[in-house]
Tab-separated table of C-alpha atoms in Angstrom:
chain	number	residue	atom	x	y	z
A	1	UNK	CA	22.721	-19.012	29.724
A	2	UNK	CA	22.488	-18.994	33.501
A	3	UNK	CA	19.469	-17.352	35.139
A	4	UNK	CA	21.736	-16.091	37.916
A	5	UNK	CA	23.912	-14.148	35.480
A	6	UNK	CA	20.793	-12.739	33.831
A	7	UNK	CA	19.409	-11.570	37.169
A	8	UNK	CA	22.760	-10.039	38.114
A	9	UNK	CA	22.759	-8.121	34.860
A	10	UNK	CA	19.232	-6.821	35.394
A	11	UNK	CA	20.038	-5.923	39.005
A	12	UNK	CA	22.975	-3.876	37.800
A	13	UNK	CA	20.823	-2.055	35.270
A	14	UNK	CA	18.063	-1.509	37.834
A	15	UNK	CA	20.625	-0.010	40.213
A	16	UNK	CA	21.634	2.376	37.446
A	17	UNK	CA	18.008	3.349	36.982
A	18	UNK	CA	17.668	4.254	40.671
A	19	UNK	CA	21.001	6.060	40.662
A	20	UNK	CA	20.053	8.214	37.689
A	21	UNK	CA	16.742	9.168	39.295
A	22	UNK	CA	18.483	10.152	42.523
A	23	UNK	CA	20.907	12.286	40.569
A	24	UNK	CA	18.050	13.966	38.691
A	25	UNK	CA	16.362	14.691	42.022
A	26	UNK	CA	19.314	16.846	43.100
A	27	UNK	CA	21.908	14.550	44.649
A	28	UNK	CA	25.317	16.238	44.455
A	29	UNK	CA	27.568	13.195	44.616
A	30	UNK	CA	26.725	9.679	43.560
A	31	UNK	CA	28.651	6.666	42.417
A	32	UNK	CA	27.078	5.391	39.221
A	33	UNK	CA	27.536	1.634	38.928
A	34	UNK	CA	28.890	0.273	35.683
A	35	UNK	CA	27.614	-2.881	33.997
A	36	UNK	CA	30.450	-5.351	33.991
A	37	UNK	CA	31.999	-6.419	30.712
A	38	UNK	CA	30.934	-10.007	31.417
A	39	UNK	CA	27.291	-8.936	31.610
A	40	UNK	CA	27.242	-6.916	28.383
A	41	UNK	CA	26.644	-9.894	26.040
A	42	UNK	CA	23.563	-10.854	28.054
A	43	UNK	CA	22.229	-7.308	28.074
A	44	UNK	CA	22.843	-7.145	24.339
A	45	UNK	CA	20.921	-10.389	23.824
A	46	UNK	CA	18.012	-9.164	25.927
A	47	UNK	CA	17.760	-5.935	23.934
A	48	UNK	CA	17.969	-7.811	20.642
A	49	UNK	CA	15.303	-10.307	21.702
A	50	UNK	CA	12.954	-7.494	22.722
A	51	UNK	CA	13.601	-5.787	19.381
A	52	UNK	CA	12.798	-9.045	17.568
A	53	UNK	CA	9.435	-9.218	19.338
A	54	UNK	CA	8.812	-5.676	18.170
A	55	UNK	CA	9.933	-6.369	14.583
A	56	UNK	CA	7.789	-9.498	14.249
A	57	UNK	CA	4.737	-7.689	15.601
A	58	UNK	CA	5.226	-4.868	13.077
A	59	UNK	CA	5.686	-7.322	10.197
A	60	UNK	CA	2.534	-9.196	11.212
A	61	UNK	CA	0.218	-6.231	11.884
A	62	UNK	CA	1.032	-3.571	9.294
A	63	UNK	CA	-0.036	-5.545	6.181
A	64	UNK	CA	-3.611	-6.312	7.276
A	65	UNK	CA	-5.747	-6.257	4.145
A	66	UNK	CA	-9.420	-5.348	4.776
A	67	UNK	CA	-11.394	-8.443	5.700
A	68	UNK	CA	-13.618	-9.093	2.687
A	69	UNK	CA	-15.253	-12.036	4.423
A	70	UNK	CA	-17.173	-9.452	6.472
A	71	UNK	CA	-18.867	-8.439	3.222
A	72	UNK	CA	-17.911	-9.885	-0.129
A	73	UNK	CA	-16.336	-7.591	-2.693
A	74	UNK	CA	-19.211	-7.948	-5.145
A	75	UNK	CA	-19.424	-6.213	-8.497
A	76	UNK	CA	-23.195	-5.695	-8.897
A	77	UNK	CA	-24.355	-4.884	-12.417
A	78	UNK	CA	-25.933	-1.460	-12.442
A	79	UNK	CA	-28.688	-0.800	-14.924
A	80	UNK	CA	-28.249	2.565	-16.597
A	81	UNK	CA	-30.387	3.909	-19.434
A	82	UNK	CA	-28.674	4.209	-22.821
A	83	UNK	CA	-28.620	7.716	-24.310
A	84	UNK	CA	-27.899	9.209	-27.700
A	85	UNK	CA	-25.461	12.027	-28.495
A	86	UNK	CA	-27.999	14.611	-27.286
A	87	UNK	CA	-28.590	12.859	-23.971
A	88	UNK	CA	-31.985	11.478	-24.856
A	89	UNK	CA	-32.866	8.020	-23.547
A	90	UNK	CA	-32.690	5.315	-26.215
A	91	UNK	CA	-34.648	2.121	-25.791
A	92	UNK	CA	-32.756	-1.021	-26.781
A	93	UNK	CA	-34.429	-4.330	-27.406
A	94	UNK	CA	-33.017	-7.836	-27.452
A	95	UNK	CA	-33.734	-10.602	-30.003
A	96	UNK	CA	-37.120	-11.298	-28.380
A	97	UNK	CA	-38.211	-7.697	-28.514
A	98	UNK	CA	-37.717	-7.032	-24.794
A	99	UNK	CA	-35.936	-3.911	-23.631
A	100	UNK	CA	-32.227	-4.620	-22.965
A	101	UNK	CA	-30.712	-2.162	-20.464
A	102	UNK	CA	-27.090	-1.132	-20.676
A	103	UNK	CA	-24.945	-2.555	-17.866
A	104	UNK	CA	-22.049	-0.861	-16.069
A	105	UNK	CA	-19.903	-2.935	-13.700
A	106	UNK	CA	-18.332	-1.375	-10.626
A	107	UNK	CA	-14.916	-3.007	-10.707
A	108	UNK	CA	-12.846	-0.745	-8.421
A	109	UNK	CA	-12.704	-0.256	-4.699
A	110	UNK	CA	-10.489	2.256	-2.902
A	111	UNK	CA	-10.091	2.105	0.864
A	112	UNK	CA	-8.346	3.590	3.883
A	113	UNK	CA	-7.750	1.752	7.156
A	114	UNK	CA	-6.455	2.846	10.542
A	115	UNK	CA	-5.654	0.651	13.528
A	116	UNK	CA	-4.329	0.442	17.086
A	117	UNK	CA	-2.445	-2.541	18.514
A	118	UNK	CA	-1.106	-3.380	21.979
A	119	UNK	CA	0.889	-6.430	23.050
A	120	UNK	CA	2.289	-7.444	26.437
A	121	UNK	CA	5.143	-9.981	26.418
A	122	UNK	CA	6.011	-11.930	29.566
A	123	UNK	CA	9.546	-12.382	30.821
A	124	UNK	CA	11.371	-15.606	29.871
A	125	UNK	CA	14.669	-15.983	31.730
A	126	UNK	CA	15.675	-19.160	29.909
A	127	UNK	CA	15.580	-17.442	26.508
A	128	UNK	CA	16.508	-14.015	27.887
A	129	UNK	CA	13.239	-12.385	26.830
A	130	UNK	CA	12.567	-9.352	29.066
A	131	UNK	CA	9.140	-8.046	29.951
A	132	UNK	CA	7.910	-5.655	27.303
A	133	UNK	CA	4.865	-3.632	26.332
A	134	UNK	CA	4.413	-2.928	22.615
A	135	UNK	CA	1.993	-0.283	21.353
A	136	UNK	CA	1.469	0.750	17.752
A	137	UNK	CA	-0.838	2.707	15.508
A	138	UNK	CA	-0.930	2.781	11.758
A	139	UNK	CA	-2.750	3.769	8.597
A	140	UNK	CA	-3.060	2.069	5.208
A	141	UNK	CA	-4.416	3.212	1.861
A	142	UNK	CA	-5.062	0.949	-1.094
A	143	UNK	CA	-7.167	-0.091	-4.032
A	144	UNK	CA	-8.510	-3.309	-5.507
A	145	UNK	CA	-9.578	-4.096	-9.070
A	146	UNK	CA	-11.807	-6.974	-10.103
A	147	UNK	CA	-10.595	-8.526	-13.362
A	148	UNK	CA	-13.510	-10.937	-13.728
A	149	UNK	CA	-15.836	-13.057	-11.593
A	150	UNK	CA	-12.887	-15.122	-10.277
A	151	UNK	CA	-9.828	-12.872	-10.042
A	152	UNK	CA	-9.081	-9.531	-8.445
A	153	UNK	CA	-5.797	-7.764	-7.678
A	154	UNK	CA	-4.835	-4.895	-5.425
A	155	UNK	CA	-2.146	-3.011	-3.590
A	156	UNK	CA	-1.747	-1.150	-0.321
A	157	UNK	CA	0.748	1.320	1.180
A	158	UNK	CA	1.027	1.563	4.961
A	159	UNK	CA	2.706	3.639	7.673
A	160	UNK	CA	3.220	2.420	11.231
A	161	UNK	CA	4.561	3.997	14.444
A	162	UNK	CA	5.498	1.553	17.218
A	163	UNK	CA	6.807	1.929	20.773
A	164	UNK	CA	8.174	-0.750	23.096
A	165	UNK	CA	8.937	-0.400	26.817
A	166	UNK	CA	11.351	-3.003	28.179
A	167	UNK	CA	11.251	-3.681	31.925
A	168	UNK	CA	13.021	-5.740	34.557
A	169	UNK	CA	11.145	-8.661	36.194
A	170	UNK	CA	8.671	-7.829	39.005
A	171	UNK	CA	11.036	-9.341	41.585
A	172	UNK	CA	13.475	-6.527	40.732
A	173	UNK	CA	10.819	-3.860	41.032
A	174	UNK	CA	9.763	-3.782	37.393
A	175	UNK	CA	12.018	-0.823	36.596
A	176	UNK	CA	11.955	0.355	32.992
A	177	UNK	CA	15.197	-0.618	31.263
A	178	UNK	CA	14.656	0.884	27.850
A	179	UNK	CA	12.306	2.328	25.262
A	180	UNK	CA	12.498	1.982	21.488
A	181	UNK	CA	10.455	3.719	18.807
A	182	UNK	CA	10.163	2.349	15.268
A	183	UNK	CA	8.618	3.958	12.206
A	184	UNK	CA	7.804	1.676	9.284
A	185	UNK	CA	6.708	2.068	5.673
A	186	UNK	CA	5.297	-0.988	3.931
A	187	UNK	CA	4.023	-1.932	0.496
A	188	UNK	CA	1.624	-4.863	-0.043
A	189	UNK	CA	0.477	-6.270	-3.392
A	190	UNK	CA	-2.198	-8.982	-3.209
A	191	UNK	CA	-4.327	-11.196	-5.419
A	192	UNK	CA	-7.688	-12.857	-4.711
A	193	UNK	CA	-9.392	-15.846	-6.300
A	194	UNK	CA	-13.040	-16.913	-5.909
A	195	UNK	CA	-14.808	-19.993	-7.242
A	196	UNK	CA	-18.549	-20.281	-6.727
A	197	UNK	CA	-20.099	-23.593	-5.631
A	198	UNK	CA	-16.808	-25.482	-5.661
A	199	UNK	CA	-17.291	-28.090	-2.897
A	200	UNK	CA	-20.651	-29.294	-1.567
A	201	UNK	CA	-22.303	-25.998	-2.433
A	202	UNK	CA	-19.538	-23.940	-0.800
A	203	UNK	CA	-17.706	-21.058	-2.458
A	204	UNK	CA	-13.906	-21.190	-2.391
A	205	UNK	CA	-11.873	-18.077	-1.552
A	206	UNK	CA	-8.096	-17.601	-1.611
A	207	UNK	CA	-5.894	-14.592	-0.960
A	208	UNK	CA	-2.123	-14.377	-1.512
A	209	UNK	CA	-0.234	-11.318	-0.338
A	210	UNK	CA	3.369	-10.170	-0.058
A	211	UNK	CA	4.572	-7.305	2.124
A	212	UNK	CA	7.913	-5.538	2.245
A	213	UNK	CA	8.483	-3.305	5.260
A	214	UNK	CA	11.318	-0.851	5.919
A	215	UNK	CA	11.788	0.269	9.536
A	216	UNK	CA	13.840	2.845	11.390
A	217	UNK	CA	14.511	2.003	15.060
A	218	UNK	CA	15.379	5.158	16.976
A	219	UNK	CA	15.700	6.611	20.454
A	220	UNK	CA	16.942	3.349	21.951
A	221	UNK	CA	16.776	4.884	25.412
A	222	UNK	CA	18.074	2.919	28.405
A	223	UNK	CA	18.727	3.979	31.971
A	224	UNK	CA	22.344	4.936	31.274
A	225	UNK	CA	22.612	8.621	30.229
A	226	UNK	CA	23.904	9.087	26.713
A	227	UNK	CA	23.271	5.503	25.621
A	228	UNK	CA	21.268	6.262	22.498
A	229	UNK	CA	21.384	4.828	19.014
A	230	UNK	CA	19.497	4.398	15.752
A	231	UNK	CA	19.392	1.445	13.394
A	232	UNK	CA	17.488	0.260	10.346
A	233	UNK	CA	15.659	-2.962	9.583
A	234	UNK	CA	13.455	-4.612	7.002
A	235	UNK	CA	11.014	-7.510	6.733
A	236	UNK	CA	9.418	-9.736	4.109
A	237	UNK	CA	6.065	-11.376	4.740
A	238	UNK	CA	4.138	-13.883	2.608
A	239	UNK	CA	0.615	-14.843	3.648
A	240	UNK	CA	-1.666	-17.364	1.933
A	241	UNK	CA	-5.226	-17.693	3.266
A	242	UNK	CA	-7.887	-20.012	1.861
A	243	UNK	CA	-11.444	-20.744	2.940
A	244	UNK	CA	-14.812	-22.239	2.113
A	245	UNK	CA	-18.067	-20.307	2.535
A	246	UNK	CA	-21.470	-21.957	2.833
A	247	UNK	CA	-24.479	-19.666	2.483
A	248	UNK	CA	-27.828	-20.447	4.039
A	249	UNK	CA	-30.182	-17.533	3.564
A	250	UNK	CA	-28.389	-14.556	5.111
A	251	UNK	CA	-25.941	-16.718	7.099
A	252	UNK	CA	-22.392	-17.251	5.771
A	253	UNK	CA	-19.909	-19.586	7.458
A	254	UNK	CA	-16.932	-21.804	6.765
A	255	UNK	CA	-13.391	-22.900	7.664
A	256	UNK	CA	-10.180	-20.955	7.054
A	257	UNK	CA	-6.755	-22.513	6.423
A	258	UNK	CA	-3.569	-20.583	5.816
A	259	UNK	CA	0.178	-20.207	6.234
A	260	UNK	CA	2.299	-17.138	7.035
A	261	UNK	CA	6.072	-16.684	6.675
A	262	UNK	CA	8.108	-13.718	7.954
A	263	UNK	CA	11.793	-13.061	7.310
A	264	UNK	CA	13.176	-9.990	9.100
A	265	UNK	CA	16.510	-8.285	9.734
A	266	UNK	CA	17.720	-5.554	12.108
A	267	UNK	CA	21.066	-3.842	11.475
A	268	UNK	CA	23.954	-3.606	13.935
A	269	UNK	CA	24.583	-0.352	15.816
A	270	UNK	CA	26.365	1.046	18.863
A	271	UNK	CA	24.361	1.680	22.011
A	272	UNK	CA	26.748	4.033	23.750
A	273	UNK	CA	30.011	2.077	24.066
A	274	UNK	CA	28.269	-1.270	23.558
A	275	UNK	CA	28.188	-2.734	20.025
A	276	UNK	CA	24.825	-4.392	19.340
A	277	UNK	CA	25.118	-7.007	16.624
A	278	UNK	CA	22.805	-7.381	13.637
A	279	UNK	CA	19.902	-9.774	14.065
A	280	UNK	CA	18.114	-11.923	11.480
A	281	UNK	CA	15.122	-14.062	12.338
A	282	UNK	CA	12.208	-15.976	10.849
A	283	UNK	CA	8.678	-16.941	11.775
A	284	UNK	CA	6.525	-19.622	10.122
A	285	UNK	CA	2.920	-20.101	11.220
A	286	UNK	CA	0.066	-22.382	10.182
A	287	UNK	CA	-3.495	-21.061	10.518
A	288	UNK	CA	-6.708	-23.045	11.073
A	289	UNK	CA	-10.031	-21.494	12.023
A	290	UNK	CA	-13.716	-20.904	11.388
A	291	UNK	CA	-15.660	-17.749	10.514
A	292	UNK	CA	-19.311	-16.795	10.565
A	293	UNK	CA	-21.192	-13.701	9.362
A	294	UNK	CA	-24.826	-12.687	8.945
A	295	UNK	CA	-26.430	-10.184	6.558
A	296	UNK	CA	-28.956	-7.783	8.063
A	297	UNK	CA	-30.619	-6.099	5.121
A	298	UNK	CA	-31.646	-2.453	5.382
A	299	UNK	CA	-33.294	-0.019	3.028
A	300	UNK	CA	-30.003	1.499	1.907
A	301	UNK	CA	-27.755	-1.544	2.121
A	302	UNK	CA	-26.860	-4.111	4.781
A	303	UNK	CA	-25.119	-4.511	8.122
A	304	UNK	CA	-22.885	-7.575	8.494
A	305	UNK	CA	-21.787	-8.689	11.997
A	306	UNK	CA	-19.119	-11.403	12.012
A	307	UNK	CA	-17.131	-13.545	14.445
A	308	UNK	CA	-14.113	-15.819	13.996
A	309	UNK	CA	-11.948	-18.228	15.995
A	310	UNK	CA	-8.511	-19.293	14.746
A	311	UNK	CA	-5.664	-21.429	16.058
A	312	UNK	CA	-2.136	-20.500	14.973
A	313	UNK	CA	0.853	-22.769	15.364
A	314	UNK	CA	4.028	-20.693	15.044
A	315	UNK	CA	7.372	-22.292	14.295
A	316	UNK	CA	10.430	-20.075	14.761
A	317	UNK	CA	13.596	-21.209	13.052
A	318	UNK	CA	16.085	-18.846	14.686
A	319	UNK	CA	14.182	-16.512	16.969
A	320	UNK	CA	15.241	-16.020	20.608
A	321	UNK	CA	17.817	-18.779	20.233
A	322	UNK	CA	21.041	-16.760	20.451
A	323	UNK	CA	22.177	-15.677	23.918
A	324	UNK	CA	25.643	-14.147	24.170
A	325	UNK	CA	26.422	-15.684	20.793
A	326	UNK	CA	25.441	-19.212	21.863
A	327	UNK	CA	22.443	-21.115	20.386
A	328	UNK	CA	19.795	-21.429	23.069
A	329	UNK	CA	16.973	-23.490	21.566
A	330	UNK	CA	13.991	-22.812	19.309
A	331	UNK	CA	10.594	-21.543	20.376
A	332	UNK	CA	7.287	-22.822	19.017
A	333	UNK	CA	4.099	-21.085	20.078
A	334	UNK	CA	0.378	-21.849	19.919
A	335	UNK	CA	-1.914	-18.822	19.766
A	336	UNK	CA	-5.688	-18.559	20.015
A	337	UNK	CA	-6.995	-15.733	17.830
A	338	UNK	CA	-10.540	-14.506	18.523
A	339	UNK	CA	-12.123	-11.907	16.268
A	340	UNK	CA	-15.356	-9.939	16.003
A	341	UNK	CA	-16.445	-7.193	13.661
A	342	UNK	CA	-19.329	-5.403	12.048
A	343	UNK	CA	-19.551	-3.827	8.619
A	344	UNK	CA	-21.999	-1.522	6.874
A	345	UNK	CA	-22.258	-1.861	3.081
A	346	UNK	CA	-24.375	0.771	1.385
A	347	UNK	CA	-26.071	0.513	-1.978
A	348	UNK	CA	-24.303	3.777	-2.802
A	349	UNK	CA	-20.970	1.944	-2.866
A	350	UNK	CA	-19.610	3.159	0.488
A	351	UNK	CA	-18.699	0.700	3.239
A	352	UNK	CA	-17.387	0.983	6.798
A	353	UNK	CA	-15.980	-1.956	8.792
A	354	UNK	CA	-14.965	-2.046	12.469
A	355	UNK	CA	-12.775	-5.003	13.403
A	356	UNK	CA	-11.444	-6.330	16.762
A	357	UNK	CA	-9.022	-9.198	17.368
A	358	UNK	CA	-7.458	-10.714	20.497
A	359	UNK	CA	-4.370	-12.952	20.360
A	360	UNK	CA	-3.760	-15.116	23.428
A	361	UNK	CA	-0.908	-17.512	24.256
A	362	UNK	CA	1.277	-18.550	27.169
A	363	UNK	CA	3.935	-15.879	26.478
A	364	UNK	CA	1.946	-12.825	25.425
A	365	UNK	CA	-1.475	-11.329	24.768
A	366	UNK	CA	-2.503	-8.590	22.371
A	367	UNK	CA	-5.457	-6.522	21.176
A	368	UNK	CA	-6.092	-5.108	17.713
A	369	UNK	CA	-8.765	-2.566	16.740
A	370	UNK	CA	-9.136	-1.547	13.101
A	371	UNK	CA	-11.439	0.725	11.121
A	372	UNK	CA	-11.849	0.581	7.335
A	373	UNK	CA	-13.675	3.019	5.015
A	374	UNK	CA	-14.053	2.014	1.370
A	375	UNK	CA	-15.798	3.128	-1.811
A	376	UNK	CA	-16.542	0.971	-4.861
A	377	UNK	CA	-17.139	2.434	-8.289
């Protein structure tokens, strides 16, 4: 892939953009340039690579399970008086003659989350990655059931709406080359394991989740009138996160280690007269970080502020490595992930958590803001 050919392609598209605007402004006669046949494979690769950025971001963001490290999913025994058939309180005594209250465990939690995400991707001429701005919002609803002190299981259904603007490099004026909208439905089952006082007084936590997402990419608008098209895609994501938690008074802290794998596919379609080929890609990332939270006890519950810092090493087996049908290398990316949040956990069983996360690397930066409302019973 030659940078010169890439720039020529973008210049041709940028010229089209200007021409279309002039025509819309009332010009009566105008010669609309045509992208040469030789440039079409490179334009196709650029569009596919931008779509892959979009697809990977959707697959990574939509299955966010509420962060239980901000406040453990505890099943507190609730003392309730025993009653007879007429509703009268019955006193029970144990073997020593002391009153033994009945105990009811709150084993369920239901929750709803909503979030906003924005990501800016820098241009990479070598791998034909155009500048892009991704914005998404989404909502999830789910439930979790505690089987016993160690195991709990749950599931979550999510909807996501994502937009991406693709632009030419600043040296060409930064003209917008295209816009894509994707709507996604996803289903996420997950399982959690906890072991108290496992290592040096630390509790061990583990969470395994799988997410299947089905997306519809539509309104693939570029600067050429009539060049529209829709296509479908899907993704599979597996995420395993483990951690240790030391507790000192109201302070909780410990390391986090995990791995995430994404396998995604986008179908072929025709963008006007240009056939855009199907695209399959993978992402494998290792996760290493540290988290800290602090309980602030109140009369009706507690407030839990928390911070985290994580380093992700992402290995991409076949992402951004096909340009005009020719392998063009493999990208690996290091990302610093900084998070902060605060949660309120009421004695009544309600909880509200506000979560922020920034992802920073040499190729892109992003912001995530999420809000969770849950009720245990």
